[in-house]
Amino acid sequence: MPNRRQLLDAHTHLNAAILESEPWEASYKASPSTFKRLVHEEAALQASANEYLLGLAERIPKLINWNDPKLMQLRADTTLPMSDEVWKAEAALLMASVLANITELQVIGANAGEIIYSIPMGFSTLNEAILVAAETQTAQMVSQVNESTRRYIQQSIKTSIELGEDGAAMKARIMKRISNPVRAEMIAQTEAVTAYQSGIELFAVETGAESSTWDCLLGACTLCKPLDGVTKPIGEYFILGNGDERRMPPGHVRCRCGRIINYPK
């Protein structure tokens, strides 16, 4: 019988094949070899995130002060504050779970730039700029995930109290909300594009690129559509349809927009 690692690997390969068939902006496929690596690493990141969330669901009781009488008053401090050592431990666990995936995705983006624009630079997981960028992105992701987890716990507690559920049912509701595989999918799709584009950005800076042009998918959403064909100097921000700023795609969760890098003529 296959062990869990073998099952996870098989699921990752299947998920990569599915991701490969989904709509992507053309620049991602300009280098078929790096595109193959991109979809595989996104699938691997999704598996890593899903495994972390499953473990987190089992650790949920540690994140809630079940004996606090304020629990039934829906007070935010019934969930341990983000400064608590338990949350710090969760941050460290999540960081360890996904940092290698994020680092590899940054390298893939930089390697794609090398191939597409025919400028070899030798980017790898040993590159200092890659390591710093990957750690920065992962730390930001960890903070956002933990904040979302805390919010989901509070929302689930509120729902359980409104429905008159007992403690066991409340815990089950929270665990189901936290370990939802759709959450891992959303994290992976967004962070994979973020890391890939960050790698492209590092490549662009290192090779003296002048600007980048936002390129949307056909039928782009109202957030990204106004940016289609817009060119900005490297490092400057694009303005989404709702006024939010982005230095690069993704413009939102599950965004598959891309960029074209431009050099001085």
C-alpha positions as protocol buffer text, in pm:
chain_id: "A"
residue {
  index: 1
  type: MET
  ca { x: 0 y: 0 z: 0 }
}
residue {
  index: 2
  type: PRO
  ca { x: 140 y: 348 z: -89 }
}
residue {
  index: 3
  type: ASN
  ca { x: 250 y: 561 z: 205 }
}
residue {
  index: 4
  type: ARG
  ca { x: 133 y: 919 z: 256 }
}
residue {
  index: 5
  type: ARG
  ca { x: 440 y: 1068 z: 88 }
}
residue {
  index: 6
  type: GLN
  ca { x: 379 y: 859 z: -224 }
}
residue {
  index: 7
  type: LEU
  ca { x: 12 y: 957 z: -228 }
}
residue {
  index: 8
  type: LEU
  ca { x: 104 y: 1324 z: -194 }
}
residue {
  index: 9
  type: ASP
  ca { x: 354 y: 1298 z: -480 }
}
residue {
  index: 10
  type: ALA
  ca { x: 96 y: 1129 z: -702 }
}
residue {
  index: 11
  type: HIS
  ca { x: -160 y: 1398 z: -620 }
}
residue {
  index: 12
  type: THR
  ca { x: 96 y: 1671 z: -693 }
}
residue {
  index: 13
  type: HIS
  ca { x: 169 y: 1527 z: -1039 }
}
residue {
  index: 14
  type: LEU
  ca { x: -204 y: 1500 z: -1115 }
}
residue {
  index: 15
  type: ASN
  ca { x: -270 y: 1853 z: -993 }
}
residue {
  index: 16
  type: ALA
  ca { x: 21 y: 1985 z: -1204 }
}
residue {
  index: 17
  type: ALA
  ca { x: -136 y: 1832 z: -1514 }
}
residue {
  index: 18
  type: ILE
  ca { x: -465 y: 2005 z: -1432 }
}
residue {
  index: 19
  type: LEU
  ca { x: -292 y: 2339 z: -1372 }
}
residue {
  index: 20
  type: GLU
  ca { x: -107 y: 2308 z: -1702 }
}
residue {
  index: 21
  type: SER
  ca { x: -438 y: 2289 z: -1888 }
}
residue {
  index: 22
  type: GLU
  ca { x: -583 y: 2600 z: -1722 }
}
residue {
  index: 23
  type: PRO
  ca { x: -579 y: 2948 z: -1884 }
}
residue {
  index: 24
  type: TRP
  ca { x: -251 y: 3137 z: -1833 }
}
residue {
  index: 25
  type: GLU
  ca { x: -128 y: 3462 z: -1981 }
}
residue {
  index: 26
  type: ALA
  ca { x: 102 y: 3383 z: -2276 }
}
residue {
  index: 27
  type: SER
  ca { x: 432 y: 3492 z: -2118 }
}
residue {
  index: 28
  type: TYR
  ca { x: 417 y: 3205 z: -1867 }
}
residue {
  index: 29
  type: LYS
  ca { x: 424 y: 2957 z: -2156 }
}
residue {
  index: 30
  type: ALA
  ca { x: 689 y: 3139 z: -2359 }
}
residue {
  index: 31
  type: SER
  ca { x: 944 y: 2901 z: -2208 }
}
residue {
  index: 32
  type: PRO
  ca { x: 781 y: 2554 z: -2207 }
}
residue {
  index: 33
  type: SER
  ca { x: 1049 y: 2411 z: -1977 }
}
residue {
  index: 34
  type: THR
  ca { x: 1003 y: 2672 z: -1703 }
}
residue {
  index: 35
  type: PHE
  ca { x: 625 y: 2659 z: -1743 }
}
residue {
  index: 36
  type: LYS
  ca { x: 640 y: 2285 z: -1668 }
}
residue {
  index: 37
  type: ARG
  ca { x: 843 y: 2363 z: -1358 }
}
residue {
  index: 38
  type: LEU
  ca { x: 604 y: 2642 z: -1258 }
}
residue {
  index: 39
  type: VAL
  ca { x: 288 y: 2430 z: -1260 }
}
residue {
  index: 40
  type: HIS
  ca { x: 463 y: 2143 z: -1081 }
}
residue {
  index: 41
  type: GLU
  ca { x: 596 y: 2373 z: -808 }
}
residue {
  index: 42
  type: GLU
  ca { x: 257 y: 2542 z: -769 }
}
residue {
  index: 43
  type: ALA
  ca { x: 105 y: 2197 z: -720 }
}
residue {
  index: 44
  type: ALA
  ca { x: 380 y: 2115 z: -469 }
}
residue {
  index: 45
  type: LEU
  ca { x: 313 y: 2442 z: -285 }
}
residue {
  index: 46
  type: GLN
  ca { x: -56 y: 2357 z: -270 }
}
residue {
  index: 47
  type: ALA
  ca { x: 30 y: 2017 z: -120 }
}
residue {
  index: 48
  type: SER
  ca { x: 259 y: 2181 z: 137 }
}
residue {
  index: 49
  type: ALA
  ca { x: -6 y: 2436 z: 232 }
}
residue {
  index: 50
  type: ASN
  ca { x: -273 y: 2168 z: 256 }
}
residue {
  index: 51
  type: GLU
  ca { x: -57 y: 1950 z: 481 }
}
residue {
  index: 52
  type: TYR
  ca { x: 11 y: 2248 z: 707 }
}
residue {
  index: 53
  type: LEU
  ca { x: -359 y: 2339 z: 729 }
}
residue {
  index: 54
  type: LEU
  ca { x: -454 y: 1980 z: 812 }
}
residue {
  index: 55
  type: GLY
  ca { x: -202 y: 1984 z: 1096 }
}
residue {
  index: 56
  type: LEU
  ca { x: -321 y: 2328 z: 1205 }
}
residue {
  index: 57
  type: ALA
  ca { x: -678 y: 2200 z: 1232 }
}
residue {
  index: 58
  type: GLU
  ca { x: -559 y: 1938 z: 1480 }
}
residue {
  index: 59
  type: ARG
  ca { x: -380 y: 2209 z: 1681 }
}
residue {
  index: 60
  type: ILE
  ca { x: -679 y: 2444 z: 1693 }
}
residue {
  index: 61
  type: PRO
  ca { x: -763 y: 2369 z: 2060 }
}
residue {
  index: 62
  type: LYS
  ca { x: -430 y: 2528 z: 2155 }
}
residue {
  index: 63
  type: LEU
  ca { x: -527 y: 2855 z: 1988 }
}
residue {
  index: 64
  type: ILE
  ca { x: -848 y: 2912 z: 2183 }
}
residue {
  index: 65
  type: ASN
  ca { x: -896 y: 2985 z: 2550 }
}
residue {
  index: 66
  type: TRP
  ca { x: -1186 y: 2743 z: 2600 }
}
residue {
  index: 67
  type: ASN
  ca { x: -1215 y: 2827 z: 2971 }
}
residue {
  index: 68
  type: ASP
  ca { x: -1252 y: 3199 z: 2918 }
}
residue {
  index: 69
  type: PRO
  ca { x: -1605 y: 3305 z: 3023 }
}
residue {
  index: 70
  type: LYS
  ca { x: -1589 y: 3575 z: 2756 }
}
residue {
  index: 71
  type: LEU
  ca { x: -1604 y: 3302 z: 2491 }
}
residue {
  index: 72
  type: MET
  ca { x: -1982 y: 3305 z: 2499 }
}
residue {
  index: 73
  type: GLN
  ca { x: -1977 y: 3684 z: 2457 }
}
residue {
  index: 74
  type: LEU
  ca { x: -1797 y: 3656 z: 2121 }
}
residue {
  index: 75
  type: ARG
  ca { x: -1500 y: 3854 z: 2242 }
}
residue {
  index: 76
  type: ALA
  ca { x: -1195 y: 3860 z: 2015 }
}
residue {
  index: 77
  type: ASP
  ca { x: -960 y: 3785 z: 2301 }
}
residue {
  index: 78
  type: THR
  ca { x: -1109 y: 3438 z: 2343 }
}
residue {
  index: 79
  type: THR
  ca { x: -871 y: 3355 z: 2059 }
}
residue {
  index: 80
  type: LEU
  ca { x: -513 y: 3389 z: 2173 }
}
residue {
  index: 81
  type: PRO
  ca { x: -349 y: 3716 z: 2054 }
}
residue {
  index: 82
  type: MET
  ca { x: -109 y: 3704 z: 1760 }
}
residue {
  index: 83
  type: SER
  ca { x: 173 y: 3792 z: 1999 }
}
residue {
  index: 84
  type: ASP
  ca { x: 122 y: 3464 z: 2189 }
}
residue {
  index: 85
  type: GLU
  ca { x: 397 y: 3203 z: 2167 }
}
residue {
  index: 86
  type: VAL
  ca { x: 151 y: 2951 z: 2017 }
}
residue {
  index: 87
  type: TRP
  ca { x: 93 y: 3176 z: 1715 }
}
residue {
  index: 88
  type: LYS
  ca { x: 466 y: 3236 z: 1683 }
}
residue {
  index: 89
  type: ALA
  ca { x: 513 y: 2859 z: 1672 }
}
residue {
  index: 90
  type: GLU
  ca { x: 248 y: 2835 z: 1401 }
}
residue {
  index: 91
  type: ALA
  ca { x: 428 y: 3102 z: 1199 }
}
residue {
  index: 92
  type: ALA
  ca { x: 751 y: 2905 z: 1224 }
}
residue {
  index: 93
  type: LEU
  ca { x: 578 y: 2582 z: 1117 }
}
residue {
  index: 94
  type: LEU
  ca { x: 415 y: 2744 z: 814 }
}
residue {
  index: 95
  type: MET
  ca { x: 740 y: 2918 z: 718 }
}
residue {
  index: 96
  type: ALA
  ca { x: 922 y: 2586 z: 728 }
}
residue {
  index: 97
  type: SER
  ca { x: 645 y: 2417 z: 527 }
}
residue {
  index: 98
  type: VAL
  ca { x: 645 y: 2648 z: 225 }
}
residue {
  index: 99
  type: LEU
  ca { x: 974 y: 2843 z: 211 }
}
residue {
  index: 100
  type: ALA
  ca { x: 1146 y: 2591 z: -16 }
}
residue {
  index: 101
  type: ASN
  ca { x: 850 y: 2602 z: -259 }
}
residue {
  index: 102
  type: ILE
  ca { x: 847 y: 2983 z: -265 }
}
residue {
  index: 103
  type: THR
  ca { x: 1224 y: 2993 z: -319 }
}
residue {
  index: 104
  type: GLU
  ca { x: 1205 y: 2750 z: -608 }
}
residue {
  index: 105
  type: LEU
  ca { x: 919 y: 2947 z: -768 }
}
residue {
  index: 106
  type: GLN
  ca { x: 1129 y: 3265 z: -750 }
}
residue {
  index: 107
  type: VAL
  ca { x: 1414 y: 3081 z: -922 }
}
residue {
  index: 108
  type: ILE
  ca { x: 1176 y: 2953 z: -1190 }
}
residue {
  index: 109
  type: GLY
  ca { x: 1062 y: 3308 z: -1263 }
}
residue {
  index: 110
  type: ALA
  ca { x: 1421 y: 3431 z: -1292 }
}
residue {
  index: 111
  type: ASN
  ca { x: 1516 y: 3132 z: -1509 }
}
residue {
  index: 112
  type: ALA
  ca { x: 1218 y: 3200 z: -1734 }
}
residue {
  index: 113
  type: GLY
  ca { x: 1348 y: 3553 z: -1787 }
}
residue {
  index: 114
  type: GLU
  ca { x: 1692 y: 3414 z: -1876 }
}
residue {
  index: 115
  type: ILE
  ca { x: 1543 y: 3182 z: -2138 }
}
residue {
  index: 116
  type: ILE
  ca { x: 1277 y: 3413 z: -2282 }
}
residue {
  index: 117
  type: TYR
  ca { x: 1511 y: 3711 z: -2319 }
}
residue {
  index: 118
  type: SER
  ca { x: 1825 y: 3508 z: -2396 }
}
residue {
  index: 119
  type: ILE
  ca { x: 2031 y: 3661 z: -2115 }
}
residue {
  index: 120
  type: PRO
  ca { x: 2191 y: 3389 z: -1900 }
}
residue {
  index: 121
  type: MET
  ca { x: 2253 y: 3504 z: -1544 }
}
residue {
  index: 122
  type: GLY
  ca { x: 2280 y: 3178 z: -1352 }
}
residue {
  index: 123
  type: PHE
  ca { x: 1997 y: 3234 z: -1103 }
}
residue {
  index: 124
  type: SER
  ca { x: 1958 y: 2948 z: -854 }
}
residue {
  index: 125
  type: THR
  ca { x: 1848 y: 2878 z: -499 }
}
residue {
  index: 126
  type: LEU
  ca { x: 2195 y: 2993 z: -390 }
}
residue {
  index: 127
  type: ASN
  ca { x: 2141 y: 3347 z: -519 }
}
residue {
  index: 128
  type: GLU
  ca { x: 2133 y: 3591 z: -226 }
}
residue {
  index: 129
  type: ALA
  ca { x: 1871 y: 3819 z: -383 }
}
residue {
  index: 130
  type: ILE
  ca { x: 1646 y: 3517 z: -445 }
}
residue {
  index: 131
  type: LEU
  ca { x: 1683 y: 3399 z: -84 }
}
residue {
  index: 132
  type: VAL
  ca { x: 1601 y: 3742 z: 59 }
}
residue {
  index: 133
  type: ALA
  ca { x: 1300 y: 3791 z: -170 }
}
residue {
  index: 134
  type: ALA
  ca { x: 1167 y: 3442 z: -92 }
}
residue {
  index: 135
  type: GLU
  ca { x: 1199 y: 3491 z: 284 }
}
residue {
  index: 136
  type: THR
  ca { x: 1028 y: 3830 z: 261 }
}
residue {
  index: 137
  type: GLN
  ca { x: 738 y: 3694 z: 56 }
}
residue {
  index: 138
  type: THR
  ca { x: 696 y: 3390 z: 279 }
}
residue {
  index: 139
  type: ALA
  ca { x: 695 y: 3602 z: 595 }
}
residue {
  index: 140
  type: GLN
  ca { x: 422 y: 3822 z: 448 }
}
residue {
  index: 141
  type: MET
  ca { x: 221 y: 3517 z: 345 }
}
residue {
  index: 142
  type: VAL
  ca { x: 255 y: 3361 z: 690 }
}
residue {
  index: 143
  type: SER
  ca { x: 130 y: 3678 z: 856 }
}
residue {
  index: 144
  type: GLN
  ca { x: -172 y: 3695 z: 625 }
}
residue {
  index: 145
  type: VAL
  ca { x: -256 y: 3327 z: 672 }
}
residue {
  index: 146
  type: ASN
  ca { x: -237 y: 3352 z: 1051 }
}
residue {
  index: 147
  type: GLU
  ca { x: -454 y: 3662 z: 1055 }
}
residue {
  index: 148
  type: SER
  ca { x: -708 y: 3484 z: 835 }
}
residue {
  index: 149
  type: THR
  ca { x: -698 y: 3177 z: 1059 }
}
residue {
  index: 150
  type: ARG
  ca { x: -770 y: 3387 z: 1365 }
}
residue {
  index: 151
  type: ARG
  ca { x: -1059 y: 3557 z: 1185 }
}
residue {
  index: 152
  type: TYR
  ca { x: -1201 y: 3222 z: 1069 }
}
residue {
  index: 153
  type: ILE
  ca { x: -1187 y: 3089 z: 1424 }
}
residue {
  index: 154
  type: GLN
  ca { x: -1381 y: 3388 z: 1555 }
}
residue {
  index: 155
  type: GLN
  ca { x: -1639 y: 3364 z: 1275 }
}
residue {
  index: 156
  type: SER
  ca { x: -1686 y: 2992 z: 1339 }
}
residue {
  index: 157
  type: ILE
  ca { x: -1728 y: 3050 z: 1714 }
}
residue {
  index: 158
  type: LYS
  ca { x: -1993 y: 3311 z: 1642 }
}
residue {
  index: 159
  type: THR
  ca { x: -2181 y: 3078 z: 1408 }
}
residue {
  index: 160
  type: SER
  ca { x: -2168 y: 2792 z: 1658 }
}
residue {
  index: 161
  type: ILE
  ca { x: -2302 y: 3008 z: 1939 }
}
residue {
  index: 162
  type: GLU
  ca { x: -2582 y: 3139 z: 1719 }
}
residue {
  index: 163
  type: LEU
  ca { x: -2675 y: 2779 z: 1632 }
}
residue {
  index: 164
  type: GLY
  ca { x: -2656 y: 2665 z: 1993 }
}
residue {
  index: 165
  type: GLU
  ca { x: -2382 y: 2409 z: 1926 }
}
residue {
  index: 166
  type: ASP
  ca { x: -2186 y: 2250 z: 2208 }
}
residue {
  index: 167
  type: GLY
  ca { x: -1808 y: 2263 z: 2247 }
}
residue {
  index: 168
  type: ALA
  ca { x: -1744 y: 1949 z: 2043 }
}
residue {
  index: 169
  type: ALA
  ca { x: -1953 y: 2074 z: 1751 }
}
residue {
  index: 170
  type: MET
  ca { x: -1784 y: 2413 z: 1775 }
}
residue {
  index: 171
  type: LYS
  ca { x: -1438 y: 2254 z: 1753 }
}
residue {
  index: 172
  type: ALA
  ca { x: -1547 y: 2041 z: 1456 }
}
residue {
  index: 173
  type: ARG
  ca { x: -1682 y: 2348 z: 1276 }
}
residue {
  index: 174
  type: ILE
  ca { x: -1358 y: 2541 z: 1331 }
}
residue {
  index: 175
  type: MET
  ca { x: -1140 y: 2251 z: 1218 }
}
residue {
  index: 176
  type: LYS
  ca { x: -1343 y: 2205 z: 899 }
}
residue {
  index: 177
  type: ARG
  ca { x: -1318 y: 2576 z: 817 }
}
residue {
  index: 178
  type: ILE
  ca { x: -944 y: 2590 z: 880 }
}
residue {
  index: 179
  type: SER
  ca { x: -848 y: 2277 z: 682 }
}
residue {
  index: 180
  type: ASN
  ca { x: -1066 y: 2349 z: 377 }
}
residue {
  index: 181
  type: PRO
  ca { x: -856 y: 2237 z: 74 }
}
residue {
  index: 182
  type: VAL
  ca { x: -990 y: 2530 z: -128 }
}
residue {
  index: 183
  type: ARG
  ca { x: -794 y: 2754 z: 106 }
}
residue {
  index: 184
  type: ALA
  ca { x: -469 y: 2574 z: 22 }
}
residue {
  index: 185
  type: GLU
  ca { x: -553 y: 2605 z: -348 }
}
residue {
  index: 186
  type: MET
  ca { x: -609 y: 2981 z: -320 }
}
residue {
  index: 187
  type: ILE
  ca { x: -285 y: 3028 z: -126 }
}
residue {
  index: 188
  type: ALA
  ca { x: -87 y: 2826 z: -380 }
}
residue {
  index: 189
  type: GLN
  ca { x: -229 y: 2993 z: -691 }
}
residue {
  index: 190
  type: THR
  ca { x: -171 y: 3343 z: -557 }
}
residue {
  index: 191
  type: GLU
  ca { x: 169 y: 3287 z: -399 }
}
residue {
  index: 192
  type: ALA
  ca { x: 303 y: 3090 z: -698 }
}
residue {
  index: 193
  type: VAL
  ca { x: 235 y: 3380 z: -934 }
}
residue {
  index: 194
  type: THR
  ca { x: 372 y: 3627 z: -679 }
}
residue {
  index: 195
  type: ALA
  ca { x: 696 y: 3430 z: -645 }
}
residue {
  index: 196
  type: TYR
  ca { x: 735 y: 3373 z: -1020 }
}
residue {
  index: 197
  type: GLN
  ca { x: 681 y: 3743 z: -1093 }
}
residue {
  index: 198
  type: SER
  ca { x: 921 y: 3838 z: -814 }
}
residue {
  index: 199
  type: GLY
  ca { x: 1182 y: 3620 z: -986 }
}
residue {
  index: 200
  type: ILE
  ca { x: 1110 y: 3795 z: -1317 }
}
residue {
  index: 201
  type: GLU
  ca { x: 1153 y: 4128 z: -1135 }
}
residue {
  index: 202
  type: LEU
  ca { x: 1493 y: 4027 z: -997 }
}
residue {
  index: 203
  type: PHE
  ca { x: 1599 y: 3918 z: -1344 }
}
residue {
  index: 204
  type: ALA
  ca { x: 1475 y: 4245 z: -1493 }
}
residue {
  index: 205
  type: VAL
  ca { x: 1666 y: 4456 z: -1241 }
}
residue {
  index: 206
  type: GLU
  ca { x: 1987 y: 4255 z: -1279 }
}
residue {
  index: 207
  type: THR
  ca { x: 1979 y: 4278 z: -1659 }
}
residue {
  index: 208
  type: GLY
  ca { x: 1900 y: 4648 z: -1686 }
}
residue {
  index: 209
  type: ALA
  ca { x: 1538 y: 4624 z: -1804 }
}
residue {
  index: 210
  type: GLU
  ca { x: 1367 y: 4958 z: -1843 }
}
residue {
  index: 211
  type: SER
  ca { x: 999 y: 4880 z: -1789 }
}
residue {
  index: 212
  type: SER
  ca { x: 734 y: 4610 z: -1789 }
}
residue {
  index: 213
  type: THR
  ca { x: 396 y: 4589 z: -1960 }
}
residue {
  index: 214
  type: TRP
  ca { x: 99 y: 4429 z: -1785 }
}
residue {
  index: 215
  type: ASP
  ca { x: -60 y: 4160 z: -2002 }
}
residue {
  index: 216
  type: CYS
  ca { x: -405 y: 4025 z: -1913 }
}
residue {
  index: 217
  type: LEU
  ca { x: -583 y: 3703 z: -1995 }
}
residue {
  index: 218
  type: LEU
  ca { x: -871 y: 3720 z: -2240 }
}
residue {
  index: 219
  type: GLY
  ca { x: -1184 y: 3816 z: -2052 }
}
residue {
  index: 220
  type: ALA
  ca { x: -987 y: 3968 z: -1765 }
}
residue {
  index: 221
  type: CYS
  ca { x: -1171 y: 4082 z: -1454 }
}
residue {
  index: 222
  type: THR
  ca { x: -1263 y: 4444 z: -1383 }
}
residue {
  index: 223
  type: LEU
  ca { x: -966 y: 4478 z: -1147 }
}
residue {
  index: 224
  type: CYS
  ca { x: -703 y: 4385 z: -1405 }
}
residue {
  index: 225
  type: LYS
  ca { x: -864 y: 4479 z: -1738 }
}
residue {
  index: 226
  type: PRO
  ca { x: -776 y: 4852 z: -1710 }
}
residue {
  index: 227
  type: LEU
  ca { x: -409 y: 4750 z: -1684 }
}
residue {
  index: 228
  type: ASP
  ca { x: -394 y: 4549 z: -2005 }
}
residue {
  index: 229
  type: GLY
  ca { x: -110 y: 4696 z: -2214 }
}
residue {
  index: 230
  type: VAL
  ca { x: -12 y: 4950 z: -1948 }
}
residue {
  index: 231
  type: THR
  ca { x: 366 y: 5001 z: -1922 }
}
residue {
  index: 232
  type: LYS
  ca { x: 544 y: 5117 z: -1607 }
}
residue {
  index: 233
  type: PRO
  ca { x: 914 y: 5161 z: -1523 }
}
residue {
  index: 234
  type: ILE
  ca { x: 1055 y: 4866 z: -1328 }
}
residue {
  index: 235
  type: GLY
  ca { x: 971 y: 4919 z: -960 }
}
residue {
  index: 236
  type: GLU
  ca { x: 678 y: 5155 z: -1015 }
}
residue {
  index: 237
  type: TYR
  ca { x: 323 y: 5057 z: -924 }
}
residue {
  index: 238
  type: PHE
  ca { x: 33 y: 4963 z: -1148 }
}
residue {
  index: 239
  type: ILE
  ca { x: -313 y: 5083 z: -1041 }
}
residue {
  index: 240
  type: LEU
  ca { x: -590 y: 4821 z: -1038 }
}
residue {
  index: 241
  type: GLY
  ca { x: -949 y: 4894 z: -1128 }
}
residue {
  index: 242
  type: ASN
  ca { x: -1039 y: 4944 z: -760 }
}
residue {
  index: 243
  type: GLY
  ca { x: -749 y: 5184 z: -698 }
}
residue {
  index: 244
  type: ASP
  ca { x: -522 y: 4932 z: -526 }
}
residue {
  index: 245
  type: GLU
  ca { x: -154 y: 4932 z: -623 }
}
residue {
  index: 246
  type: ARG
  ca { x: 60 y: 4641 z: -739 }
}
residue {
  index: 247
  type: ARG
  ca { x: 420 y: 4641 z: -858 }
}
residue {
  index: 248
  type: MET
  ca { x: 351 y: 4322 z: -1051 }
}
residue {
  index: 249
  type: PRO
  ca { x: 88 y: 4049 z: -1091 }
}
residue {
  index: 250
  type: PRO
  ca { x: -106 y: 3894 z: -929 }
}
residue {
  index: 251
  type: GLY
  ca { x: -362 y: 4168 z: -905 }
}
residue {
  index: 252
  type: HIS
  ca { x: -583 y: 3956 z: -681 }
}
residue {
  index: 253
  type: VAL
  ca { x: -634 y: 3602 z: -553 }
}
residue {
  index: 254
  type: ARG
  ca { x: -599 y: 3345 z: -835 }
}
residue {
  index: 255
  type: CYS
  ca { x: -485 y: 3609 z: -1085 }
}
residue {
  index: 256
  type: ARG
  ca { x: -298 y: 3464 z: -1388 }
}
residue {
  index: 257
  type: CYS
  ca { x: -200 y: 3794 z: -1550 }
}
residue {
  index: 258
  type: GLY
  ca { x: 161 y: 3833 z: -1663 }
}
residue {
  index: 259
  type: ARG
  ca { x: 413 y: 4093 z: -1777 }
}
residue {
  index: 260
  type: ILE
  ca { x: 636 y: 4162 z: -2073 }
}
residue {
  index: 261
  type: ILE
  ca { x: 982 y: 4295 z: -1983 }
}
residue {
  index: 262
  type: ASN
  ca { x: 1109 y: 4586 z: -2193 }
}
residue {
  index: 263
  type: TYR
  ca { x: 1468 y: 4695 z: -2253 }
}
residue {
  index: 264
  type: PRO
  ca { x: 1604 y: 5030 z: -2375 }
}
residue {
  index: 265
  type: LYS
  ca { x: 1618 y: 5049 z: -2755 }
}
